[in-house]
Every structure is written in structure tokens, then in C-alpha cells.
């Protein structure tokens, strides 16, 4: 199991005011200790984040970002109509895979109320982006993602590490049955090939979820999903020959799945798993199981802010552009408390995830 690195850098003393820097730092430390005595460690961090104004809505940012994604989608559809029955459509399929990935990130932000503070506009936007444009149930995904946020990397409570096809811990490997027992032996090598099916898996899971009691609007979401695929498949087979249409679907859905996996997998995979019965407070539960991905503006755009996974898990409704500043505050605060805070590059994060998959699959390889 991968272990987080302990950060040793601490906040610099405040400058100015009466007394030396050392006296100021001692005064600050005393204030921090008193604050922690009055509440949880997270409440003190929350206070610092709120005082920095990082929870305020950013309507201009989301207007520009969502507008750019809408223009990209419109451009892709226009290019598809203009090219007609041509193998050049595979380039359009690849471009639309990136657009669909950005739509998925937009649905994610809407679900967390990062865009709108009220529930109704968030739900309307989520249904439009997820069900109509992506062909994925907003209600099903939101329920699943909420459970993930409540118990990240928990062996039995986090649906994102359920041993369906892959196993995420040696305990799961020892108990694996069916496909998970077979795939788990070679899951590190099969991880990215399996991601090509993730887009289709999300859609199939959405349709299956329509019959569950937990679905609030099964008729509405079912109607929107059917409408999406009627337009999607109808448009493809109307414009393209059957062979080209199938190739378009394979490229589009395959790259879309890889994109989603490349965004979500680095955040938790390879980080410590939480076993049943383990007690952690909210701050440590979120920080110890999450990993941030460094990389600057390009990684921020590629991952839609989810590269600041620690801060996102601590403050799910925080708008994306505030996460970078929140990282500085959170990392320093964790250093004060001695809480391991893990951050790495994109490629290194994927290596860690694949190494973890190989390690936990060892019991299956040893057994057969």
C-alpha cells in the first residue's frame, strides 16, 4: 500500500506588529491551539478558508468555462455534419471525446453546487448536462458520488472501490469471485484497456439504476436518456455508413472513458484504504485517502480542478478557481498538525495507482 509523504515545511511567521517574528509565531501558535481546543481540527481549517473568501461563488468563471465547452460541442457537431460520410470523422470523434470529458467535469461541479448555491438550478443544469448531453443519469451518479465523498477509499462503503471487476485491497483480492477474481490477477495491465469501456458502463449503469427505489425522477431521467441515445445513434447511422458509425462510437466512447479515468483515478487510487472499524475524523479521513496532482494551468484545465482533490474533498462546494489558494492554506495547516499531505505529478500518480493494483492483485496470482 502506498504511503503519503509527510511535509516538513511550516508557515512563515507573520511580519509587522509588535515584538519579534518569534514572538508573533508563538502568539499565533497559542491562538491555533486555543482554536483547536474549542472545536475540531477541521473547524479551524474551515475558519481560515472562509476568512480567505474562498467559498464565494464565481459566476464569471463558470460563464466563460461552460460557454467555451458549449462552443466546442457546437463546433464538433458542425464539423460532423459538414464532413459527412468520411473516415475523417474519427478525428471529430476524438475531439468530441475531450468535449464529453469536459461536460462530465461540468456535471460534477453542478452536482456539488459549485456553480449555483440553490438546489433547483443545480439540478436542472445537472440533468441537462449529464442526461441530455452525456447520456448518464444525474441522479444515479450524484447518489454514488455522495457516498464516495462520505467514505473515500473505504473498503465496504465507497462504491468507487467496490470489487466489481478490479480489486483495491488484498482483503478484497482474497474474497474475490467471478470476473474480479480473473481480472484481478492482471488488473494493472488491463486497467487502461478497461477504461475504454467506462463511458458505456456509465450509460448502462444509468439505465439499470432507473428501477432502484433511490431514484427520485426515474421517468424524467429515463426519458432524457432515451432522447439522448436516439439523437446520438440516429445521427451517427443517418450520416455515416454502418462501419464508419461503429468506428466513430469505438473511438469516441473509448477515448471518453480513458479521459474520465485519467482524471479520476490519480486522486485516490494507490492511497491508503480504510478498513471496516477504523475511526478517523473528517479532516484526516479526507486528507489521508486523497492525492493532489501538480502540473500548472494545463493540468488544471485537463482535470477541471480535481487535481486539487484534497481541498475538493474537504470543501466540495468550493468553486474550482479557489482550489489553488485553498491548497496553500490546507497544506500549511496539515504541516502544523503533522498530517501527511500527498501531492505528485500526473505520470507519477498513475504509476502509483498501477503499482498499487499490481500489489493488491498478488494473492490472486499466487493462488492460481
Coordinates of C-alpha atoms in Angstrom, one line a residue, residues 47-252:
X47 CA -12.5 29.2 9.5
X48 CA -9.3 30.1 7.7
X49 CA -10.7 29.1 4.3
X50 CA -13.9 31.2 5.0
X51 CA -11.8 34.2 6.1
X52 CA -9.9 34.0 2.8
X53 CA -13.2 34.3 0.9
X54 CA -12.6 31.0 -1.0
X55 CA -16.2 29.8 -0.7
X56 CA -17.8 32.6 -2.7
X57 CA -19.4 31.8 -6.0
X58 CA -17.6 32.6 -9.2
X59 CA -20.3 33.3 -11.8
X60 CA -18.0 34.9 -14.4
X61 CA -15.6 31.9 -14.3
X62 CA -18.3 29.4 -14.9
X63 CA -19.9 31.5 -17.5
X64 CA -16.7 31.6 -19.5
X65 CA -15.8 27.9 -18.9
X66 CA -19.2 26.5 -19.7
X67 CA -19.5 28.8 -22.7
X68 CA -16.2 27.5 -24.1
X69 CA -17.4 23.9 -23.7
X70 CA -20.7 24.7 -25.4
X71 CA -18.8 26.3 -28.3
X72 CA -16.6 23.3 -28.6
X73 CA -19.6 21.0 -28.6
X74 CA -21.3 23.1 -31.2
X75 CA -18.1 23.1 -33.3
X76 CA -17.8 19.3 -33.1
X77 CA -21.4 18.8 -34.2
X78 CA -21.0 21.3 -37.0
X79 CA -17.8 19.5 -38.2
X80 CA -19.6 16.2 -38.1
X81 CA -22.4 17.5 -40.3
X82 CA -20.1 19.1 -42.8
X83 CA -17.7 16.1 -43.2
X84 CA -20.5 13.7 -43.9
X85 CA -19.7 10.0 -44.6
X86 CA -15.9 10.2 -44.3
X87 CA -13.2 8.4 -42.3
X88 CA -12.1 11.9 -41.2
X89 CA -14.9 11.7 -38.8
X90 CA -12.7 9.7 -36.5
X91 CA -10.8 12.9 -35.7
X92 CA -14.1 14.5 -34.8
X93 CA -14.8 11.5 -32.6
X94 CA -11.5 12.1 -30.7
X95 CA -12.2 15.8 -30.3
X96 CA -15.7 15.1 -29.0
X97 CA -14.3 12.6 -26.5
X98 CA -12.4 15.5 -24.9
X99 CA -15.6 17.7 -25.0
X100 CA -17.6 14.9 -23.4
X101 CA -14.9 14.7 -20.7
X102 CA -15.3 18.4 -20.0
X103 CA -19.1 18.0 -19.9
X104 CA -18.6 15.3 -17.3
X105 CA -16.5 17.7 -15.2
X106 CA -19.2 20.4 -15.6
X107 CA -21.8 17.9 -14.4
X108 CA -19.6 17.2 -11.4
X109 CA -19.3 20.9 -10.4
X110 CA -23.1 21.3 -10.8
X111 CA -23.8 18.3 -8.6
X112 CA -21.6 19.8 -5.8
X113 CA -23.3 23.2 -6.1
X114 CA -20.1 25.0 -7.0
X115 CA -21.9 26.9 -9.8
X116 CA -25.3 27.7 -8.1
X117 CA -26.0 27.9 -4.4
X118 CA -29.6 26.8 -4.8
X119 CA -30.6 23.2 -5.4
X120 CA -33.1 23.7 -8.2
X121 CA -30.9 25.4 -10.8
X122 CA -28.1 23.0 -9.9
X123 CA -30.4 20.0 -10.6
X124 CA -31.7 21.5 -13.8
X125 CA -28.2 22.1 -15.1
X126 CA -27.1 18.7 -14.0
X127 CA -30.0 17.0 -15.8
X128 CA -29.3 19.0 -18.9
X129 CA -25.5 18.3 -19.0
X130 CA -25.5 14.7 -17.7
X131 CA -28.7 13.1 -19.0
X132 CA -29.3 15.1 -22.2
X133 CA -25.7 15.7 -23.4
X134 CA -23.8 12.8 -21.9
X135 CA -26.3 10.1 -21.6
X136 CA -25.6 9.5 -17.9
X137 CA -28.1 9.6 -15.1
X138 CA -27.5 12.7 -13.0
X139 CA -29.5 11.2 -10.0
X140 CA -27.7 7.9 -10.0
X141 CA -24.2 9.4 -10.4
X142 CA -24.9 12.0 -7.7
X143 CA -26.0 9.3 -5.2
X144 CA -23.0 7.2 -6.0
X145 CA -20.6 10.2 -5.8
X146 CA -22.0 11.4 -2.5
X147 CA -21.3 8.0 -0.9
X148 CA -17.8 8.2 -2.2
X149 CA -17.2 11.6 -0.7
X150 CA -18.6 10.5 2.7
X151 CA -16.2 7.5 2.9
X152 CA -13.3 7.8 0.3
X153 CA -11.3 4.6 -0.1
X154 CA -13.4 2.7 2.5
X155 CA -13.3 -1.0 1.6
X156 CA -17.1 -1.5 2.1
X157 CA -18.7 2.0 2.0
X158 CA -17.0 3.7 -1.0
X159 CA -18.7 2.5 -4.3
X160 CA -15.7 3.6 -6.3
X161 CA -13.6 0.8 -4.8
X162 CA -16.2 -1.9 -4.9
X163 CA -14.6 -5.1 -6.2
X164 CA -16.8 -5.4 -9.3
X165 CA -14.1 -6.1 -11.9
X166 CA -11.0 -4.8 -10.1
X167 CA -9.9 -5.3 -6.5
X168 CA -8.4 -2.4 -4.5
X169 CA -7.1 -4.2 -1.4
X170 CA -5.6 -7.6 -0.5
X171 CA -8.6 -8.3 1.6
X172 CA -10.8 -7.8 -1.5
X173 CA -8.5 -10.0 -3.5
X174 CA -8.7 -12.8 -1.0
X175 CA -12.5 -12.7 -1.2
X176 CA -12.8 -12.0 -4.9
X177 CA -15.2 -14.1 -7.0
X178 CA -16.3 -14.2 -10.6
X179 CA -14.8 -11.7 -13.1
X180 CA -13.0 -9.8 -10.3
X181 CA -11.0 -13.0 -9.4
X182 CA -9.9 -13.5 -13.1
X183 CA -9.3 -9.9 -14.0
X184 CA -7.7 -9.0 -10.7
X185 CA -4.6 -11.2 -11.5
X186 CA -3.6 -8.9 -14.3
X187 CA -5.6 -5.7 -13.4
X188 CA -2.6 -3.4 -13.6
X189 CA -2.0 -4.3 -17.3
X190 CA -5.8 -4.3 -18.0
X191 CA -6.6 -1.0 -16.3
X192 CA -6.3 1.4 -19.3
X193 CA -7.9 -1.1 -21.8
X194 CA -10.8 -1.4 -19.4
X195 CA -11.2 2.3 -19.2
X196 CA -12.2 2.4 -22.9
X197 CA -15.5 0.8 -21.7
X198 CA -16.1 3.3 -18.9
X199 CA -18.3 5.6 -21.0
X200 CA -20.6 2.8 -22.0
X201 CA -20.5 1.4 -18.4
X202 CA -21.8 4.8 -17.1
X203 CA -24.7 4.7 -19.5
X204 CA -25.6 1.1 -18.8
X205 CA -25.4 1.7 -15.1
X206 CA -27.7 4.7 -15.5
X207 CA -30.4 2.7 -17.2
X208 CA -30.1 -0.1 -14.6
X209 CA -30.5 2.5 -11.8
X210 CA -33.8 3.7 -13.1
X211 CA -35.5 0.7 -11.4
X212 CA -34.0 1.4 -8.0
X213 CA -36.1 3.0 -5.2
X214 CA -33.3 5.6 -4.6
X215 CA -34.0 7.2 -7.9
X216 CA -36.1 10.3 -7.4
X217 CA -37.2 11.0 -11.0
X218 CA -36.9 7.7 -12.9
X219 CA -39.5 8.6 -15.6
X220 CA -37.9 12.0 -16.3
X221 CA -34.4 10.7 -16.4
X222 CA -35.3 7.7 -18.4
X223 CA -37.0 9.9 -21.0
X224 CA -34.0 12.2 -21.2
X225 CA -31.6 9.2 -21.5
X226 CA -33.7 7.6 -24.3
X227 CA -33.8 11.0 -26.1
X228 CA -30.0 11.3 -25.9
X229 CA -29.3 8.0 -27.4
X230 CA -32.0 8.4 -30.0
X231 CA -30.2 11.5 -31.3
X232 CA -26.7 10.1 -30.8
X233 CA -27.2 6.8 -32.6
X234 CA -29.8 8.2 -35.0
X235 CA -27.4 10.9 -36.1
X236 CA -24.4 8.6 -36.5
X237 CA -26.2 6.0 -38.6
X238 CA -28.0 8.6 -40.6
X239 CA -24.8 10.4 -41.7
X240 CA -22.3 7.6 -41.7
X241 CA -22.2 4.1 -43.1
X242 CA -22.6 1.3 -40.5
X243 CA -18.9 0.6 -40.5
X244 CA -17.9 4.2 -40.0
X245 CA -20.6 4.7 -37.4
X246 CA -19.3 1.8 -35.3
X247 CA -15.7 3.0 -35.7
X248 CA -16.9 6.5 -34.6
X249 CA -18.6 5.0 -31.5
X250 CA -15.5 3.0 -30.6
X251 CA -13.1 6.0 -30.9
X252 CA -15.5 8.4 -29.2

